[in-house]
Tab-separated table of C-alpha atoms and ligand atoms in Angstrom:
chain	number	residue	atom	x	y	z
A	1	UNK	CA	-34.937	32.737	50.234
A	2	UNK	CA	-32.092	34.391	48.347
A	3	UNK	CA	-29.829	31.648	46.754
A	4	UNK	CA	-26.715	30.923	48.190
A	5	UNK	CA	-23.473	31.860	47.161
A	6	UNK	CA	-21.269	30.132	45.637
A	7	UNK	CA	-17.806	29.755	47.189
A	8	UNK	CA	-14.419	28.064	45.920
A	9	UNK	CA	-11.751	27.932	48.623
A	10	UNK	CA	-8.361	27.692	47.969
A	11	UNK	CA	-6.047	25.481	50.222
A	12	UNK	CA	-2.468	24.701	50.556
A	13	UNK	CA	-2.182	22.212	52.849
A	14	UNK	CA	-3.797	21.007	56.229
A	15	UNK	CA	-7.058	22.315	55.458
A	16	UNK	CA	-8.773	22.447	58.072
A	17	UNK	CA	-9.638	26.146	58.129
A	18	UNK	CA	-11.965	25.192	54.160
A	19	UNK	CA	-13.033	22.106	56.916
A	20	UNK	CA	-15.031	24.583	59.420
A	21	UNK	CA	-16.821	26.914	56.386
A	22	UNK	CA	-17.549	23.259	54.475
A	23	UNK	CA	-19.235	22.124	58.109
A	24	UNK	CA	-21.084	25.545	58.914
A	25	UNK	CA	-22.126	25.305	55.127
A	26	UNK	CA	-24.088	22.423	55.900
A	27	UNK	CA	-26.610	24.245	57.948
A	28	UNK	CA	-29.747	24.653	55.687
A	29	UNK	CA	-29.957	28.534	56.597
A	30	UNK	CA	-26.089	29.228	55.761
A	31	UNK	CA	-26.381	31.882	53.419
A	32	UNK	CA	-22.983	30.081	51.037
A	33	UNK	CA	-22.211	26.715	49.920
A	34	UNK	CA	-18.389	25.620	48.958
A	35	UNK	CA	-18.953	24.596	45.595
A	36	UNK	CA	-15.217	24.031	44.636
A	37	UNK	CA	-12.151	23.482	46.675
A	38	UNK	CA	-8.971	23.823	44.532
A	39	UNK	CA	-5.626	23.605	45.922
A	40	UNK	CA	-1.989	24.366	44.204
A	41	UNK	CA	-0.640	21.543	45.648
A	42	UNK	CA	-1.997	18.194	44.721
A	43	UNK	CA	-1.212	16.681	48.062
A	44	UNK	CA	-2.514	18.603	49.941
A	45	UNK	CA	-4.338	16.953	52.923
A	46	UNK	CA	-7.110	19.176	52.578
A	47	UNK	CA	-8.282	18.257	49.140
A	48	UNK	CA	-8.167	14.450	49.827
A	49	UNK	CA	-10.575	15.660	53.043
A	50	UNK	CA	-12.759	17.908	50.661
A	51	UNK	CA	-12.702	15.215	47.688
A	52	UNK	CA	-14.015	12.482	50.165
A	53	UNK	CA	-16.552	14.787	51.296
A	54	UNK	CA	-17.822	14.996	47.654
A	55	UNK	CA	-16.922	18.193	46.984
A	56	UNK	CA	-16.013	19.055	43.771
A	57	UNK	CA	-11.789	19.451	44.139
A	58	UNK	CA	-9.555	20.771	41.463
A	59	UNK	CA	-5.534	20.286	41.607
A	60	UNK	CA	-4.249	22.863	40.258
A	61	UNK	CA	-0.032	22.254	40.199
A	62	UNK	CA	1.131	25.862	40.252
A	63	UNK	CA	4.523	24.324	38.933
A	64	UNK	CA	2.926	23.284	35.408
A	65	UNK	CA	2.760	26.721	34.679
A	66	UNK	CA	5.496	28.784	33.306
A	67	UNK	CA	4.466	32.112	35.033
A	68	UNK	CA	1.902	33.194	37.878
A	69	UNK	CA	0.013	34.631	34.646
A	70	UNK	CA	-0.609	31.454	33.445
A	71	UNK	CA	-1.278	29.478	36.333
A	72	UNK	CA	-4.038	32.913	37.471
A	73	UNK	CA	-5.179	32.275	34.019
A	74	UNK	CA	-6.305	28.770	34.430
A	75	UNK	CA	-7.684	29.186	38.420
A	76	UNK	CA	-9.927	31.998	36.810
A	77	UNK	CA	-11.432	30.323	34.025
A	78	UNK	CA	-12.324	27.320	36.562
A	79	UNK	CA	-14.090	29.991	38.828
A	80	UNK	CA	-15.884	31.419	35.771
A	81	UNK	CA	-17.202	27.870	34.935
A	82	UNK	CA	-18.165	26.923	37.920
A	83	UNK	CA	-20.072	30.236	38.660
A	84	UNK	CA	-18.177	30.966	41.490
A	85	UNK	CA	-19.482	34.259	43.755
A	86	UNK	CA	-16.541	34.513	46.241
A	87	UNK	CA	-13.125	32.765	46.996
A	88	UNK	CA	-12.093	32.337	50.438
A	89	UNK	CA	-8.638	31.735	50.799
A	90	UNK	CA	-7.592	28.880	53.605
A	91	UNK	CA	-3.977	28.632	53.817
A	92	UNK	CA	-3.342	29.552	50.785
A	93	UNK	CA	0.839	29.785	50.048
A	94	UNK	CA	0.576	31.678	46.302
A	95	UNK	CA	1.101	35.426	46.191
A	96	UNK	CA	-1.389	36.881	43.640
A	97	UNK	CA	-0.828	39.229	40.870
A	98	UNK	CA	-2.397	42.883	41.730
A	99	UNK	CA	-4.798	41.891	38.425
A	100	UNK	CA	-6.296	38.667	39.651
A	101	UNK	CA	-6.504	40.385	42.892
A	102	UNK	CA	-8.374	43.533	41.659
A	103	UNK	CA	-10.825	41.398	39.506
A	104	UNK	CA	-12.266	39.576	42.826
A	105	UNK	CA	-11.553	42.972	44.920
A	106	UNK	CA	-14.491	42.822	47.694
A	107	UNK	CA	-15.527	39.047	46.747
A	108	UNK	CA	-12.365	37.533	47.714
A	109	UNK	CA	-11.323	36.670	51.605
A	110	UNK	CA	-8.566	35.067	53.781
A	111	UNK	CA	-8.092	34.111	57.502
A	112	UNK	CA	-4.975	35.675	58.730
A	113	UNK	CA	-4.086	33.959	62.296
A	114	UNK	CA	-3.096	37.463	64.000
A	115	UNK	CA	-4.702	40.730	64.897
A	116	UNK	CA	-4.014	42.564	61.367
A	117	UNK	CA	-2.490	44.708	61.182
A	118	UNK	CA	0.358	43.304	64.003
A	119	UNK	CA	2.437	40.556	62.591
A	120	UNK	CA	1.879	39.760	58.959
A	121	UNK	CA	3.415	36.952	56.878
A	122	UNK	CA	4.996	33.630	58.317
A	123	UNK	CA	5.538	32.830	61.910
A	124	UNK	CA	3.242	34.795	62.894
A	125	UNK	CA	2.950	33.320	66.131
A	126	UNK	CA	6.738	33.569	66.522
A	127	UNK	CA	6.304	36.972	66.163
A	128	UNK	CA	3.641	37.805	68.824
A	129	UNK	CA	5.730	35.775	71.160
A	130	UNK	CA	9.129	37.468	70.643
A	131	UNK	CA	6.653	40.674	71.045
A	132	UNK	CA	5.040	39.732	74.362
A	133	UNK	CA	2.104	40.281	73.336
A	134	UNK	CA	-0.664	39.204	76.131
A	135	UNK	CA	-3.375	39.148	73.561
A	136	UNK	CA	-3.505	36.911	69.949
A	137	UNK	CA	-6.179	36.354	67.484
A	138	UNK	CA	-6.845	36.209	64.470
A	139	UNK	CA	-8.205	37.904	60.957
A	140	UNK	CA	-10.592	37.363	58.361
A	141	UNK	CA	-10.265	40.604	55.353
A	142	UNK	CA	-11.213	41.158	52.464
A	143	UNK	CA	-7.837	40.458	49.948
A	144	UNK	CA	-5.508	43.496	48.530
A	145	UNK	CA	-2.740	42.882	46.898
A	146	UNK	CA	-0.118	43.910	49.377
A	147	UNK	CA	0.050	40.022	51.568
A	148	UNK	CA	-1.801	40.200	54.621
A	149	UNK	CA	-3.429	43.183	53.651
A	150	UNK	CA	-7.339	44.727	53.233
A	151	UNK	CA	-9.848	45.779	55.183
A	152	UNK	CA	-11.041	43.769	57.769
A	153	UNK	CA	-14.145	41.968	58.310
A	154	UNK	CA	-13.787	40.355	61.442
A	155	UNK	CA	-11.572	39.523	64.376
A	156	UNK	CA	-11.210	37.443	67.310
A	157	UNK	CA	-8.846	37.492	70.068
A	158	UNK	CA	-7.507	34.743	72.585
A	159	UNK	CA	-4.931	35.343	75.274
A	160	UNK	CA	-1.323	34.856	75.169
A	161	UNK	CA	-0.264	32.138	78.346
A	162	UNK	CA	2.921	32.790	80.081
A	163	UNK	CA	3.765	29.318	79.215
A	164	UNK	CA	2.869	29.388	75.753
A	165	UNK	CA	5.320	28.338	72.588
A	166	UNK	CA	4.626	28.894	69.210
A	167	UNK	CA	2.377	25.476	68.403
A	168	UNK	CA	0.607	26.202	71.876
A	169	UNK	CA	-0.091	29.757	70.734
A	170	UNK	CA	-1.463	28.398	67.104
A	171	UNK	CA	-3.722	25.963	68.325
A	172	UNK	CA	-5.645	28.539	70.264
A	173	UNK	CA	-5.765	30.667	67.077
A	174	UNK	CA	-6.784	28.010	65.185
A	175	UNK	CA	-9.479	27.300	67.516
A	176	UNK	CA	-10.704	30.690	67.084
A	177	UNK	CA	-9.923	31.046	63.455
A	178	UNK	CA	-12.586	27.646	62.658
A	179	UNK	CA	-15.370	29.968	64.440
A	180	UNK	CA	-14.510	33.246	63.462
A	181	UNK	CA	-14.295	32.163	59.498
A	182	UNK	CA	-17.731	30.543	58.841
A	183	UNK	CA	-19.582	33.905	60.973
A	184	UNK	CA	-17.396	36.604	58.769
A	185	UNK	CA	-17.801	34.395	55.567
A	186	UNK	CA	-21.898	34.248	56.081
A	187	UNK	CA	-21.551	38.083	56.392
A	188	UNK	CA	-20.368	38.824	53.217
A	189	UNK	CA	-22.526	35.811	51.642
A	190	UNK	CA	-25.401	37.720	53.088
A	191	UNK	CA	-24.347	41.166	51.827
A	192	UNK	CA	-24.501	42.709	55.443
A	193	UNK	CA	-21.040	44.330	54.662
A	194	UNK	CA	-20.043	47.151	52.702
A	195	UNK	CA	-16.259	48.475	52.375
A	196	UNK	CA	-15.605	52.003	52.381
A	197	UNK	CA	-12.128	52.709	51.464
A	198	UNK	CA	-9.739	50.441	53.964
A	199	UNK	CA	-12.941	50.220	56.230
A	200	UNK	CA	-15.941	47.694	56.208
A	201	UNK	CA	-18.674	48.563	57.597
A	202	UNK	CA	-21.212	46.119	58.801
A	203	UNK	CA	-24.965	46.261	59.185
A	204	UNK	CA	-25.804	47.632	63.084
A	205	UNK	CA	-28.000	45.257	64.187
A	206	UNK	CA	-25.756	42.339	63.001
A	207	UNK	CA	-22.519	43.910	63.880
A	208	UNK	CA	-23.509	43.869	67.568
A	209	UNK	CA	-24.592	40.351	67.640
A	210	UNK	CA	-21.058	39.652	65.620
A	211	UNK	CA	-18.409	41.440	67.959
A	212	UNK	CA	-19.960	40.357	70.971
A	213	UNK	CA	-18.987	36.814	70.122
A	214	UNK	CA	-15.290	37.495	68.953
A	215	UNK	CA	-14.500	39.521	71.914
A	216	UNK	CA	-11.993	37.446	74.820
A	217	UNK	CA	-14.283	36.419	77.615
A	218	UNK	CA	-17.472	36.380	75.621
A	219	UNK	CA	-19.886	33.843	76.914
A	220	UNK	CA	-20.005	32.046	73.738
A	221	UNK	CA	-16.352	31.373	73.771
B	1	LIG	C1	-4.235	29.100	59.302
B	1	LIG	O1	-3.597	29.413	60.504
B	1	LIG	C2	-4.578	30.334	58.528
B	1	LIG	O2	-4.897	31.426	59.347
B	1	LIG	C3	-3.307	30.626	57.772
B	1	LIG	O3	-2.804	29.372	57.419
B	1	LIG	C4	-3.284	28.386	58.334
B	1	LIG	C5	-3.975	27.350	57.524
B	1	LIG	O4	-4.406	26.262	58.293
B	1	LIG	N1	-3.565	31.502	56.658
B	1	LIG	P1	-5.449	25.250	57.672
B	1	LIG	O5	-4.865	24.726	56.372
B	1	LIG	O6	-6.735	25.995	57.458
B	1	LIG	O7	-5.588	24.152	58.686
């Protein structure tokens, strides 16, 4: 067996997103293992879950550093220690610099919770509502440096409810968004993706098997 790849995840918060991949990671086939969770806020929920897990958790107080420079400076020579393959990014709040993004161009990812390219940023789910959209979902791509941005990896869609508000709408995301981030992450961990331009294209026989379970009314669901 190929070894696994190493993964840091970066959180901002809640968490819970770095909470499914650390979970599907246990399975002795998954092709990754989170090997570092690091988060910019040293409150974070998240990194109190990940440190009790005994994951290895770094705090790294993006307000101790006098520019983004510095702070990107810091987060990359932890990642270069710790041997780290990819970053996936979990809720996330920092903007990156185009130059830390173009160093882990392909190898870094994030979970958006829309259908890129339709409603990027915050309040997202505000958005799709005020839109009337019927359908939601959500996004995992690989990271550019425009926010939101990149080509996309995977996607998985829920409906919109006639009664739904903005929290109702986001736990149905979320839902979708804990099994839609382990599957894409295990992709790219496997190298069964390759990006061509603003397009990834993914293996045949996998990428059958893979939409099939993102798509509303799938069995799996
Ligand atoms: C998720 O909705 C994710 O898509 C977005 O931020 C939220 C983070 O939630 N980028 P959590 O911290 O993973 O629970």
């Amino acid at each position: 067996m190929t070894a696994k790849k190493r993964v840091a995840v970066l959180v901002s918060g809640r968490g819970s997103n770095m909470q499914a991949l650390v979970e599907a990671a246990h399975a002795p086939d998954y092709p990754a293992e989170i090997a570092l969770v690091i988060s910019n806020r040293p409150d974070a929920p998240g990194l109190a879950w990940a440190k009790a897990q005994g994951i290895l958790t770094l705090a790294l107080d993006h307000k101790r550093y006098e520019s983004r420079e510095h702070f990107e400076g810091q987060l990359q020579s932890v990642l270069d220690l710790s041997k780290i393959d990819l970053v996936a990014l979990a809720g996330f709040m920092r903007l990156m610099t185009a130059s830390f993004v173009d160093r882990w161009r392909d190898r870094m990812i994030n979970i958006h919770p829309s259908l890129l390219p339709a409603f990027k940023g915050l309040r997202t789910h505000e958005q799709a509502l005020e839109a009337g959209v019927k359908i939601s979902g959500c996004t995992v791509h690989f990271v550019r440096p425009e926010m939101d941005d990149g080509p996309i990896i995977g996607q998985a869609a829920v409906p919109v409810l006639a009664s739904d508000t903005p929290e109702t709408l986001a736990a149905r995301v979320l839902a979708a968004e804990h099994r839609l981030y382990p599957r894409a992450l295990a992709l790219v961990a496997r190298d069964q993706v390759q990006v061509d331009g603003s397009v990834v294209h993914i293996q045949d026989a996998v990428y059958a098997q893979f939409n099939q379970q993102q798509v509303l009314g799938s069995p799996s669901l």
